[in-house]
Tab-separated table of C-alpha atoms and ligand atoms in Angstrom:
chain	number	residue	atom	x	y	z
A	1	MET	CA	-111.977	-26.800	91.058
A	2	LYS	CA	-108.506	-28.379	90.981
A	3	PHE	CA	-106.514	-27.958	87.772
A	4	SER	CA	-106.129	-31.741	87.363
A	5	TYR	CA	-109.931	-32.120	87.573
A	6	LYS	CA	-110.339	-29.426	84.945
A	7	ILE	CA	-107.982	-31.307	82.587
A	8	LEU	CA	-109.920	-34.505	83.308
A	9	LEU	CA	-113.296	-32.859	82.683
A	10	CYS	CA	-112.172	-31.173	79.456
A	11	SER	CA	-110.751	-34.441	78.097
A	12	LEU	CA	-113.933	-36.331	78.973
A	13	ILE	CA	-116.176	-33.706	77.369
A	14	THR	CA	-114.001	-33.754	74.210
A	15	MET	CA	-114.018	-37.545	74.117
A	16	ALA	CA	-117.784	-37.764	74.697
A	17	ALA	CA	-118.440	-35.223	71.935
A	18	ALA	CA	-116.048	-36.954	69.510
A	19	PHE	CA	-117.423	-40.436	70.231
A	20	GLY	CA	-121.039	-39.179	70.180
A	21	ILE	CA	-120.775	-37.428	66.808
A	22	GLY	CA	-118.563	-40.150	65.292
A	23	GLY	CA	-120.855	-42.907	66.538
A	24	TYR	CA	-123.979	-41.168	65.248
A	25	PHE	CA	-122.511	-40.891	61.722
A	26	PHE	CA	-121.203	-44.475	61.812
A	27	VAL	CA	-124.515	-46.088	62.868
A	28	ASN	CA	-126.463	-43.865	60.471
A	29	ASP	CA	-124.148	-44.769	57.560
A	30	VAL	CA	-124.638	-48.483	58.195
A	31	PHE	CA	-128.392	-47.880	58.396
A	32	LYS	CA	-128.447	-45.914	55.114
A	33	ALA	CA	-126.514	-48.656	53.303
A	34	SER	CA	-128.947	-51.328	54.579
A	35	LEU	CA	-131.969	-49.230	53.644
A	36	GLU	CA	-130.632	-48.596	50.143
A	37	ARG	CA	-130.071	-52.316	49.729
A	38	GLU	CA	-133.677	-52.988	50.787
A	39	ILE	CA	-135.003	-50.298	48.418
A	40	LYS	CA	-133.048	-51.790	45.516
A	41	GLN	CA	-134.352	-55.216	46.334
A	42	ALA	CA	-137.934	-53.871	46.524
A	43	THR	CA	-137.665	-52.128	43.140
A	44	ASP	CA	-136.058	-55.222	41.592
A	45	ASP	CA	-138.919	-57.333	42.975
A	46	SER	CA	-141.353	-54.842	41.502
A	47	SER	CA	-139.748	-55.213	38.040
A	48	ILE	CA	-139.864	-59.018	38.324
A	49	MET	CA	-143.577	-58.878	39.222
A	50	LYS	CA	-144.269	-56.540	36.305
A	51	PHE	CA	-142.594	-59.055	33.992
A	52	ALA	CA	-144.479	-61.940	35.604
A	53	PHE	CA	-147.776	-60.077	35.233
A	54	GLU	CA	-147.143	-59.260	31.585
A	55	THR	CA	-146.197	-62.906	30.869
A	56	ALA	CA	-149.287	-64.160	32.648
A	57	ALA	CA	-151.451	-61.730	30.646
A	58	LEU	CA	-149.977	-63.006	27.384
A	59	ASN	CA	-150.984	-66.550	28.327
A	60	ILE	CA	-154.637	-65.645	28.698
A	61	PRO	CA	-156.687	-67.562	26.005
A	62	SER	CA	-157.199	-65.469	22.870
A	63	LYS	CA	-160.980	-65.657	23.054
A	64	TYR	CA	-160.628	-62.688	25.424
A	65	ASP	CA	-159.737	-59.815	23.199
A	66	MET	CA	-159.415	-57.589	26.176
A	67	LEU	CA	-157.981	-58.138	29.681
A	68	GLN	CA	-160.932	-58.315	32.028
A	69	ASN	CA	-160.772	-56.694	35.497
A	70	SER	CA	-161.610	-60.065	37.056
A	71	VAL	CA	-158.652	-61.709	35.289
A	72	ILE	CA	-156.381	-58.936	36.516
A	73	GLY	CA	-157.545	-59.707	40.074
A	74	GLU	CA	-156.801	-63.387	39.575
A	75	ILE	CA	-153.307	-62.725	38.265
A	76	GLY	CA	-152.733	-60.376	41.200
A	77	ALA	CA	-153.832	-63.051	43.690
A	78	ASN	CA	-151.493	-65.580	42.034
A	79	LEU	CA	-148.588	-63.169	42.141
A	80	GLU	CA	-149.282	-62.386	45.807
A	81	ASN	CA	-148.932	-66.027	46.777
A	82	SER	CA	-146.014	-66.868	44.486
A	83	GLY	CA	-143.404	-65.439	46.867
A	84	GLN	CA	-141.026	-67.935	48.444
A	85	GLY	CA	-142.015	-68.408	52.050
A	86	SER	CA	-143.670	-65.033	52.475
A	87	ARG	CA	-146.754	-63.355	51.110
A	88	ARG	CA	-146.200	-60.466	48.728
A	89	LEU	CA	-148.136	-57.262	49.260
A	90	LEU	CA	-149.329	-55.756	46.003
A	91	ARG	CA	-151.991	-53.523	44.535
A	92	LEU	CA	-153.197	-53.320	40.928
A	93	SER	CA	-155.022	-50.305	39.546
A	94	ASP	CA	-156.566	-49.566	36.128
A	95	GLU	CA	-155.901	-46.733	33.666
A	96	ASN	CA	-157.973	-44.339	35.806
A	97	ARG	CA	-155.935	-45.320	38.873
A	98	GLU	CA	-158.994	-47.102	40.304
A	99	VAL	CA	-157.889	-50.031	42.487
A	100	LEU	CA	-158.705	-53.407	40.892
A	101	TYR	CA	-156.917	-55.647	43.345
A	102	ALA	CA	-155.150	-55.051	46.677
A	103	SER	CA	-153.514	-57.544	49.072
A	104	GLU	CA	-154.877	-57.609	52.561
A	105	GLY	CA	-152.970	-55.094	54.683
A	106	PHE	CA	-151.909	-52.924	51.727
A	107	VAL	CA	-152.074	-49.247	52.663
A	108	GLU	CA	-154.949	-47.195	51.465
A	109	ASP	CA	-152.745	-44.211	50.782
A	110	THR	CA	-152.694	-43.411	46.995
A	111	ALA	CA	-150.081	-40.658	46.970
A	112	LEU	CA	-147.496	-42.818	45.202
A	113	LEU	CA	-150.110	-44.141	42.712
A	114	ALA	CA	-150.754	-40.561	41.542
A	115	ASP	CA	-147.003	-40.096	40.901
A	116	ILE	CA	-146.394	-43.200	38.784
A	117	GLU	CA	-145.492	-42.423	35.189
A	118	ASP	CA	-144.542	-44.543	32.194
A	119	GLN	CA	-141.037	-46.093	32.324
A	120	VAL	CA	-140.412	-44.601	35.765
A	121	ARG	CA	-140.090	-46.675	38.886
A	122	ALA	CA	-141.345	-44.760	41.869
A	123	TYR	CA	-140.910	-45.588	45.541
A	124	GLN	CA	-141.449	-44.128	48.995
A	125	ILE	CA	-140.928	-45.117	52.619
A	126	ILE	CA	-144.144	-45.325	54.578
A	127	HIS	CA	-144.647	-45.802	58.298
A	128	PRO	CA	-148.088	-47.258	59.090
A	129	ASP	CA	-148.859	-48.976	62.418
A	130	GLN	CA	-145.342	-48.942	63.954
A	131	HIS	CA	-143.961	-50.616	60.792
A	132	TYR	CA	-141.746	-49.348	58.004
A	133	TYR	CA	-142.310	-50.298	54.358
A	134	VAL	CA	-140.746	-49.538	51.009
A	135	GLN	CA	-143.696	-48.907	48.674
A	136	THR	CA	-142.863	-49.156	44.941
A	137	GLY	CA	-144.968	-48.327	41.899
A	138	ILE	CA	-144.565	-49.194	38.198
A	139	MET	CA	-146.701	-49.185	35.017
A	140	VAL	CA	-147.647	-52.548	33.536
A	141	ASN	CA	-148.683	-52.873	29.874
A	142	ALA	CA	-150.676	-56.042	29.410
A	143	LEU	CA	-152.406	-56.629	26.051
A	144	ASP	CA	-154.094	-53.374	25.343
A	145	ARG	CA	-154.275	-52.168	28.908
A	146	ALA	CA	-151.977	-49.830	30.865
A	147	LEU	CA	-152.166	-50.796	34.533
A	148	TYR	CA	-150.380	-49.708	37.708
A	149	LEU	CA	-148.608	-52.215	39.933
A	150	GLU	CA	-147.620	-51.254	43.489
A	151	THR	CA	-145.738	-53.416	46.001
A	152	MET	CA	-144.884	-53.079	49.711
A	153	LYS	CA	-141.752	-54.495	51.353
A	154	ASP	CA	-141.417	-54.552	55.146
A	155	VAL	CA	-138.148	-52.854	56.247
A	156	THR	CA	-139.013	-52.470	59.957
A	157	GLU	CA	-136.038	-54.671	60.835
A	158	VAL	CA	-133.601	-52.177	59.236
A	159	TYR	CA	-134.964	-49.395	61.442
A	160	ALA	CA	-134.887	-51.675	64.488
A	161	GLU	CA	-131.221	-52.436	63.631
A	162	ARG	CA	-130.465	-48.729	63.722
A	163	THR	CA	-132.133	-48.297	67.135
A	164	ARG	CA	-130.195	-51.324	68.428
A	165	GLY	CA	-126.964	-49.917	66.946
A	166	PHE	CA	-127.471	-46.625	68.797
A	167	ALA	CA	-128.185	-48.436	72.078
A	168	VAL	CA	-125.094	-50.658	71.774
A	169	TYR	CA	-122.934	-47.677	70.841
A	170	ARG	CA	-124.280	-45.650	73.810
A	171	GLY	CA	-123.389	-48.463	76.202
A	172	LEU	CA	-119.973	-48.900	74.631
A	173	MET	CA	-119.293	-45.156	74.805
A	174	LEU	CA	-120.287	-45.057	78.467
A	175	LEU	CA	-117.931	-47.941	79.237
A	176	ILE	CA	-115.068	-46.297	77.315
A	177	LEU	CA	-115.696	-42.989	79.106
A	178	VAL	CA	-115.653	-44.634	82.543
A	179	CYS	CA	-112.434	-46.542	81.754
A	180	SER	CA	-110.737	-43.548	80.152
A	181	SER	CA	-111.766	-41.236	83.025
A	182	VAL	CA	-109.809	-43.520	85.397
A	183	VAL	CA	-106.784	-43.472	83.055
A	184	MET	CA	-107.152	-39.714	82.455
A	185	TYR	CA	-107.297	-39.082	86.213
A	186	PHE	CA	-103.844	-40.614	86.639
A	187	PHE	CA	-102.576	-38.787	83.539
A	188	SER	CA	-103.818	-35.398	84.743
A	189	TYR	CA	-102.381	-36.103	88.225
A	190	TRP	CA	-99.015	-36.892	86.614
A	191	LEU	CA	-99.202	-33.862	84.282
A	192	THR	CA	-99.931	-31.459	87.140
A	193	LYS	CA	-97.166	-32.782	89.411
A	194	PRO	CA	-94.737	-29.936	88.470
A	195	ILE	CA	-97.463	-27.441	89.457
A	196	ARG	CA	-97.792	-29.093	92.870
A	197	ILE	CA	-94.001	-28.995	93.279
A	198	LEU	CA	-93.968	-25.289	92.378
A	199	THR	CA	-96.853	-24.584	94.781
A	200	GLN	CA	-94.867	-26.245	97.566
A	201	ALA	CA	-91.779	-24.209	96.629
A	202	THR	CA	-93.867	-21.001	96.694
A	203	LYS	CA	-95.139	-21.886	100.169
A	204	LYS	CA	-91.560	-22.449	101.324
A	205	MET	CA	-90.636	-19.030	99.949
A	206	ILE	CA	-93.597	-17.424	101.732
A	207	ALA	CA	-92.369	-19.072	104.933
A	208	GLY	CA	-88.977	-17.405	104.373
A	209	ASP	CA	-86.993	-20.358	102.998
A	210	TYR	CA	-85.528	-18.672	99.905
A	211	SER	CA	-82.814	-21.271	99.396
A	212	TYR	CA	-85.400	-24.004	98.632
A	213	GLN	CA	-85.048	-25.301	95.056
A	214	ALA	CA	-88.037	-26.931	93.349
A	215	GLU	CA	-87.302	-30.372	91.864
A	216	GLN	CA	-87.316	-30.394	88.042
A	217	ILE	CA	-89.009	-33.568	86.807
A	218	SER	CA	-89.411	-32.850	83.090
A	219	ASN	CA	-87.719	-31.035	80.219
A	220	ASP	CA	-90.855	-29.526	78.723
A	221	GLU	CA	-92.402	-26.074	79.322
A	222	MET	CA	-93.187	-27.033	82.924
A	223	GLY	CA	-89.532	-28.017	83.409
A	224	GLN	CA	-88.477	-24.655	81.978
A	225	LEU	CA	-90.922	-22.923	84.347
A	226	THR	CA	-89.367	-24.788	87.295
A	227	THR	CA	-85.855	-23.728	86.178
A	228	ASP	CA	-87.007	-20.115	85.847
A	229	PHE	CA	-88.726	-20.287	89.234
A	230	ASN	CA	-85.545	-21.622	90.880
A	231	HIS	CA	-83.536	-18.902	89.171
A	232	MET	CA	-86.022	-16.274	90.377
A	233	ALA	CA	-85.840	-17.676	93.944
A	234	LYS	CA	-82.027	-17.447	93.792
A	235	VAL	CA	-82.133	-13.832	92.599
A	236	VAL	CA	-84.694	-12.961	95.298
A	237	GLU	CA	-82.492	-14.647	97.906
A	238	GLU	CA	-79.436	-12.705	96.721
A	239	ASN	CA	-81.354	-9.425	96.734
A	240	ILE	CA	-82.689	-10.098	100.215
A	241	HIS	CA	-79.169	-10.844	101.446
A	242	LYS	CA	-77.998	-7.632	99.826
A	243	LEU	CA	-80.816	-5.684	101.466
A	244	GLU	CA	-80.071	-7.306	104.823
A	245	GLU	CA	-76.413	-6.383	104.470
A	246	GLU	CA	-77.333	-2.829	103.524
A	247	LEU	CA	-79.654	-2.648	106.523
A	248	ARG	CA	-76.930	-3.987	108.803
A	249	ALA	CA	-74.429	-1.495	107.370
A	250	ARG	CA	-76.940	1.312	107.923
A	251	GLU	CA	-77.522	0.205	111.508
A	252	ASP	CA	-73.763	-0.009	112.065
A	253	PHE	CA	-73.441	3.445	110.534
A	254	ILE	CA	-76.123	4.918	112.830
A	255	ALA	CA	-74.572	3.209	115.875
A	256	ALA	CA	-71.077	4.497	114.974
A	257	PHE	CA	-72.449	7.926	114.170
A	258	SER	CA	-74.258	8.240	117.508
A	259	HIS	CA	-71.133	7.034	119.278
A	260	GLU	CA	-68.908	9.548	117.444
A	261	LEU	CA	-71.423	12.268	118.236
A	262	LYS	CA	-71.788	11.320	121.886
A	263	THR	CA	-68.084	11.462	122.809
A	264	PRO	CA	-67.393	15.096	121.816
A	265	LEU	CA	-70.857	16.205	122.955
A	266	THR	CA	-70.333	14.713	126.433
A	267	ALA	CA	-67.020	16.585	126.705
A	268	VAL	CA	-68.541	19.829	125.386
A	269	ILE	CA	-71.511	19.604	127.789
A	270	GLY	CA	-69.215	18.675	130.737
A	271	TYR	CA	-66.785	21.553	130.190
A	272	ALA	CA	-69.563	24.050	129.427
A	273	ASP	CA	-71.316	23.010	132.657
A	274	MET	CA	-68.086	23.477	134.578
A	275	LEU	CA	-67.593	26.955	133.095
A	276	ARG	CA	-71.100	28.136	133.961
A	277	SER	CA	-71.368	26.556	137.452
A	278	ARG	CA	-67.924	27.212	138.966
A	279	LYS	CA	-65.531	30.044	139.217
A	280	LEU	CA	-62.309	28.777	137.597
A	281	ASP	CA	-58.873	30.313	137.478
A	282	ASP	CA	-57.707	31.734	134.130
A	283	GLU	CA	-55.696	28.674	133.085
A	284	LYS	CA	-58.498	26.162	133.777
A	285	GLN	CA	-60.999	28.461	132.116
A	286	PHE	CA	-58.774	28.601	128.985
A	287	LEU	CA	-58.280	24.832	128.968
A	288	SER	CA	-62.024	24.215	129.281
A	289	ALA	CA	-62.865	26.719	126.539
A	290	ASN	CA	-60.125	25.235	124.338
A	291	TYR	CA	-61.516	21.725	124.839
A	292	ILE	CA	-64.969	22.913	123.864
A	293	TYR	CA	-63.471	24.604	120.776
A	294	THR	CA	-61.437	21.525	119.672
A	295	GLU	CA	-64.334	19.117	120.130
A	296	GLY	CA	-66.663	21.572	118.392
A	297	LYS	CA	-64.214	21.723	115.470
A	298	ARG	CA	-64.134	17.914	115.320
A	299	LEU	CA	-67.910	17.836	115.228
A	300	GLU	CA	-67.884	20.428	112.455
A	301	THR	CA	-65.351	18.404	110.404
A	302	MET	CA	-67.389	15.259	110.931
A	303	SER	CA	-70.655	16.880	109.885
A	304	LEU	CA	-68.991	18.406	106.788
A	305	ARG	CA	-67.536	15.022	105.792
A	306	LEU	CA	-70.905	13.326	106.300
A	307	LEU	CA	-72.519	15.986	104.196
A	308	ASP	CA	-69.876	15.384	101.514
A	309	ILE	CA	-70.652	11.639	101.500
A	310	ILE	CA	-74.407	12.208	101.292
A	311	VAL	CA	-74.022	14.819	98.547
A	312	THR	CA	-71.638	12.560	96.592
A	313	LYS	CA	-74.094	9.633	96.805
A	314	ARG	CA	-76.840	11.760	95.268
A	315	TYR	CA	-74.547	13.635	92.939
A	316	GLN	CA	-75.334	13.836	89.216
A	317	HIS	CA	-71.899	12.915	87.906
A	318	GLU	CA	-70.713	14.984	84.935
A	319	PRO	CA	-67.121	13.927	84.112
A	320	GLN	CA	-65.021	16.121	81.889
A	321	ASP	CA	-61.785	15.697	80.020
A	322	MET	CA	-58.990	17.160	82.095
A	323	ASP	CA	-55.212	17.406	82.159
A	324	VAL	CA	-53.691	15.597	85.187
A	325	ALA	CA	-50.983	18.305	85.401
A	326	GLU	CA	-53.646	20.640	86.895
A	327	LEU	CA	-54.176	18.218	89.782
A	328	PHE	CA	-50.539	17.480	90.466
A	329	CYS	CA	-49.545	21.164	90.362
A	330	TYR	CA	-52.277	21.945	92.889
A	331	LEU	CA	-51.046	19.168	95.232
A	332	GLN	CA	-47.437	20.309	94.820
A	333	ASP	CA	-48.396	23.862	95.860
A	334	PHE	CA	-50.650	22.658	98.669
A	335	TYR	CA	-47.969	20.585	100.385
A	336	ALA	CA	-45.021	22.857	99.526
A	337	GLU	CA	-45.121	24.519	102.947
A	338	LYS	CA	-45.283	21.235	104.907
A	339	LYS	CA	-42.173	21.068	107.038
A	340	ASP	CA	-42.237	17.817	109.079
A	341	ILE	CA	-43.006	15.478	106.167
A	342	GLU	CA	-41.722	15.729	102.627
A	343	VAL	CA	-44.463	15.329	100.014
A	344	THR	CA	-43.081	14.583	96.546
A	345	VAL	CA	-45.061	14.584	93.291
A	346	ARG	CA	-44.018	12.542	90.238
A	347	TYR	CA	-46.271	12.012	87.245
A	348	GLU	CA	-46.507	11.235	83.551
A	349	PRO	CA	-48.421	13.748	81.455
A	350	GLY	CA	-51.919	12.497	80.686
A	351	ARG	CA	-55.606	13.208	80.444
A	352	VAL	CA	-58.466	11.678	82.404
A	353	ARG	CA	-62.230	11.751	82.226
A	354	ALA	CA	-63.251	12.835	85.691
A	355	GLU	CA	-64.695	15.522	87.933
A	356	GLY	CA	-61.656	17.616	88.886
A	357	ASN	CA	-62.768	18.783	92.351
A	358	LEU	CA	-63.857	15.324	93.465
A	359	LEU	CA	-60.590	13.756	92.283
A	360	LYS	CA	-58.712	16.497	94.144
A	361	SER	CA	-60.657	15.648	97.299
A	362	VAL	CA	-59.662	11.932	97.019
A	363	LEU	CA	-55.978	12.741	96.569
A	364	LEU	CA	-56.025	15.246	99.454
A	365	ASN	CA	-57.694	12.712	101.778
A	366	LEU	CA	-55.210	9.977	100.871
A	367	THR	CA	-52.220	12.304	101.214
A	368	ASP	CA	-53.497	13.648	104.571
A	369	ASN	CA	-53.933	10.083	105.850
A	370	ALA	CA	-50.426	9.191	104.622
A	371	CYS	CA	-48.973	12.217	106.436
A	372	LYS	CA	-50.888	11.390	109.618
A	373	ALA	CA	-49.527	7.815	109.539
A	374	SER	CA	-45.935	8.952	108.881
A	375	ASP	CA	-43.283	9.964	111.352
A	376	PRO	CA	-41.719	13.418	111.014
A	377	GLY	CA	-38.871	13.415	108.496
A	378	SER	CA	-40.314	10.676	106.303
A	379	THR	CA	-41.546	11.023	102.720
A	380	VAL	CA	-44.994	10.708	101.139
A	381	GLU	CA	-45.016	10.145	97.393
A	382	ILE	CA	-47.853	11.027	95.008
A	383	THR	CA	-47.462	9.449	91.548
A	384	GLY	CA	-49.368	9.127	88.284
A	385	GLU	CA	-48.802	6.931	85.230
A	386	ASN	CA	-50.566	6.049	81.965
A	387	ARG	CA	-51.461	2.355	81.978
A	388	ASP	CA	-54.292	-0.054	80.956
A	389	GLY	CA	-55.911	2.527	78.670
A	390	GLY	CA	-56.338	5.031	81.497
A	391	TYR	CA	-54.477	6.700	84.333
A	392	TRP	CA	-53.290	5.221	87.651
A	393	PHE	CA	-52.939	7.511	90.705
A	394	ALA	CA	-51.042	6.332	93.787
A	395	VAL	CA	-50.176	7.740	97.241
A	396	ARG	CA	-47.282	5.936	99.036
A	397	ASP	CA	-45.990	6.451	102.547
A	398	GLN	CA	-43.392	4.901	104.865
A	399	GLY	CA	-45.665	5.177	107.884
A	400	THR	CA	-47.233	2.782	110.356
A	401	GLY	CA	-48.842	0.549	107.771
A	402	ILE	CA	-52.111	-1.354	108.274
A	403	MET	CA	-52.768	-4.946	109.373
A	404	PRO	CA	-54.280	-7.076	106.537
A	405	GLU	CA	-57.548	-7.645	108.476
A	406	GLU	CA	-57.876	-3.881	109.013
A	407	CYS	CA	-57.402	-3.120	105.299
A	408	ARG	CA	-60.917	-4.446	104.541
A	409	LYS	CA	-62.554	-2.326	107.236
A	410	ILE	CA	-60.867	1.075	106.962
A	411	THR	CA	-63.114	2.150	104.095
A	412	GLU	CA	-66.234	1.693	106.272
A	413	ALA	CA	-67.663	4.912	107.693
A	414	PHE	CA	-66.415	5.786	111.218
A	415	TYR	CA	-63.839	3.003	111.217
A	416	MET	CA	-60.526	4.079	112.727
A	417	VAL	CA	-57.586	1.757	113.346
A	418	ASP	CA	-56.167	3.856	116.145
A	419	LYS	CA	-59.054	5.912	117.511
A	420	SER	CA	-57.078	8.215	119.827
A	421	ARG	CA	-54.459	8.896	117.125
A	422	SER	CA	-57.183	9.615	114.552
A	423	ARG	CA	-59.137	11.855	116.928
A	424	SER	CA	-55.999	13.768	117.826
A	425	HIS	CA	-55.765	14.593	114.090
A	426	ASN	CA	-59.435	15.632	113.971
A	427	GLY	CA	-60.316	12.359	112.166
A	428	ALA	CA	-63.705	10.666	112.402
A	429	GLY	CA	-63.140	7.653	110.137
A	430	LEU	CA	-65.035	9.218	107.241
A	431	GLY	CA	-62.246	10.247	104.834
A	432	LEU	CA	-61.779	6.883	103.078
A	433	ALA	CA	-65.570	6.271	103.003
A	434	LEU	CA	-65.878	9.525	101.067
A	435	CYS	CA	-63.003	8.480	98.731
A	436	VAL	CA	-64.788	5.180	97.981
A	437	GLU	CA	-68.050	7.006	97.158
A	438	ILE	CA	-66.242	9.391	94.797
A	439	LEU	CA	-64.376	6.557	93.064
A	440	ASN	CA	-67.669	4.631	92.727
A	441	LEU	CA	-69.029	7.617	90.839
A	442	HIS	CA	-66.089	7.278	88.444
A	443	GLY	CA	-66.652	3.548	88.058
A	444	SER	CA	-63.483	2.827	89.994
A	445	SER	CA	-62.402	1.417	93.364
A	446	LEU	CA	-59.660	1.894	95.913
A	447	GLU	CA	-56.814	-0.632	96.022
A	448	ILE	CA	-54.829	-0.830	99.255
A	449	GLU	CA	-51.409	-2.430	99.719
A	450	SER	CA	-49.832	-2.188	103.129
A	451	THR	CA	-47.140	-3.765	105.270
A	452	PRO	CA	-47.326	-3.023	108.999
A	453	GLY	CA	-44.249	-1.060	110.074
A	454	GLU	CA	-43.139	-0.371	106.490
A	455	GLY	CA	-45.843	1.764	104.939
A	456	SER	CA	-48.864	1.746	102.652
A	457	CYS	CA	-49.836	2.415	99.078
A	458	PHE	CA	-53.355	3.566	98.104
A	459	ARG	CA	-54.029	3.507	94.350
A	460	PHE	CA	-56.934	3.909	91.941
A	461	PHE	CA	-57.616	3.926	88.206
A	462	ILE	CA	-59.441	6.625	86.235
A	463	ALA	CA	-60.555	6.213	82.620
A	464	GLY	CA	-58.429	8.111	80.134
A	465	GLY	CA	-59.645	11.286	78.422
A	466	LYS	CA	-59.169	12.360	74.812
A	467	HIS	CA	-55.632	13.430	73.951
A	468	LEU	CA	-55.604	16.857	72.361
B	501	ADP	P1	-59.820	9.530	109.378
B	501	ADP	O1	-60.644	10.722	109.114
B	501	ADP	O2	-59.890	9.047	110.756
B	501	ADP	O3	-58.470	9.616	108.808
B	501	ADP	P2	-60.214	7.680	107.218
B	501	ADP	O4	-61.450	7.054	106.752
B	501	ADP	O5	-59.521	8.595	106.294
B	501	ADP	O6	-60.570	8.373	108.590
B	501	ADP	O7	-59.228	6.524	107.616
B	501	ADP	C1	-59.703	5.457	108.391
B	501	ADP	C2	-58.575	4.858	109.209
B	501	ADP	O8	-57.650	4.222	108.318
B	501	ADP	C3	-57.744	5.865	109.907
B	501	ADP	O9	-58.252	6.055	111.198
B	501	ADP	C4	-56.374	5.255	109.938
B	501	ADP	O10	-56.204	4.514	111.155
B	501	ADP	C5	-56.355	4.292	108.773
B	501	ADP	N1	-55.472	4.805	107.705
B	501	ADP	C6	-55.880	5.510	106.640
B	501	ADP	N2	-54.831	5.772	105.809
B	501	ADP	C7	-53.765	5.218	106.371
B	501	ADP	C8	-52.366	5.139	106.032
B	501	ADP	N3	-51.847	5.704	104.929
B	501	ADP	N4	-51.525	4.445	106.863
B	501	ADP	C9	-52.017	3.864	107.971
B	501	ADP	N5	-53.309	3.895	108.386
B	501	ADP	C10	-54.163	4.566	107.590
């Protein structure tokens, strides 16, 4: 069942119950008030008749020293016909509760008669022959006799009023329910509009349209739900884009990897085939074997670098406080023997929170790249300074420099600006990718500044350690 129909049904059931119970109590209250009025009137009438009877008895000639049963009957008959317009129903009984006089149609039931006591007015509702009556009973003291006077007042109309009241109320309730169900239908349709909008937005998302934004038509909880839904759709869209980009990068990586693998392998297979199938002179044999060796070495370097990247990605980083002097002294010693290019080291004393070996690997990669890009006789400078609450490392060269559009790409795996130059230096375009992974582990990134023909500067920041 549709949600709007459920709202409609629930409202109608609530309304029907409320109107039904309310109406029942209302009609019944009116009925009770009318019945009480009738009962009061009946008992008042009964008192008046008692008084009338006693007065009539006093006017009986004094020759009768006692009120005869026949006289009582006569007085009763007179009282019965003395009502204005209508005949009164009454019954008179003697001291032994034996009936002396009863109007025609008076009930034969004597239950009330047995209950009448002195000074007490008794009454009951009786229901003979489809009619309702208020039956009253009172004691009458006339001369020396104690008699019982009972009356009957027809209240059928009060009961009929109640039945009519219920019928009218039922009809009215039905009419109200029909009218309100029409109004409620439009209300529930309007109330559930945000749900329909969200359903449509969900369908759009299922169909792949993540940029679809559901229209917000209210500021209540449903409006908030729509805002949250739109926010969720945006986050999902962003995540999907991220995943797509990651997938594309992975595909690019696999394509570049297979390409980088294929080139040396083709050469290795070609030269190996030549060596085994032909008799070559010593020089050609050496050249072929040397080619196989160099390409094999390149493959080895590439696989080691790849392994480094993979290991770094999965590495459980445990940074330690370390003195930067350790690093710079190592680099100074490492490049001390380099003849063609002068590598200088200049640094401020400081401490960093890092993994020493990984940081060493970054600086070695950057310095190697700087040397490869520099002409013989030029200088490569490695510097370090305390700044911004941490430590900045930088490697500067006066080499070839990099074009601005290349700067963004050189950190991608297998990307080489000058492939033949890189390959001649055993490069596979993986060094900077490894540096980026290591710096990521340290919560840092690589900043590149370069001017083609003038040189480049690669720098990065590492959080400071505790000063001892
Ligand atoms: P490779 O192992 O080939 O050196 P890298 O990832 O270290 O791979 O470097 C990617 C490319 O970036 C290199 O092929 C090189 O062309 C370029 N490059 C890196 N450092 C420098 C630099 N200091 N000056 C000019 N070009 C550079």
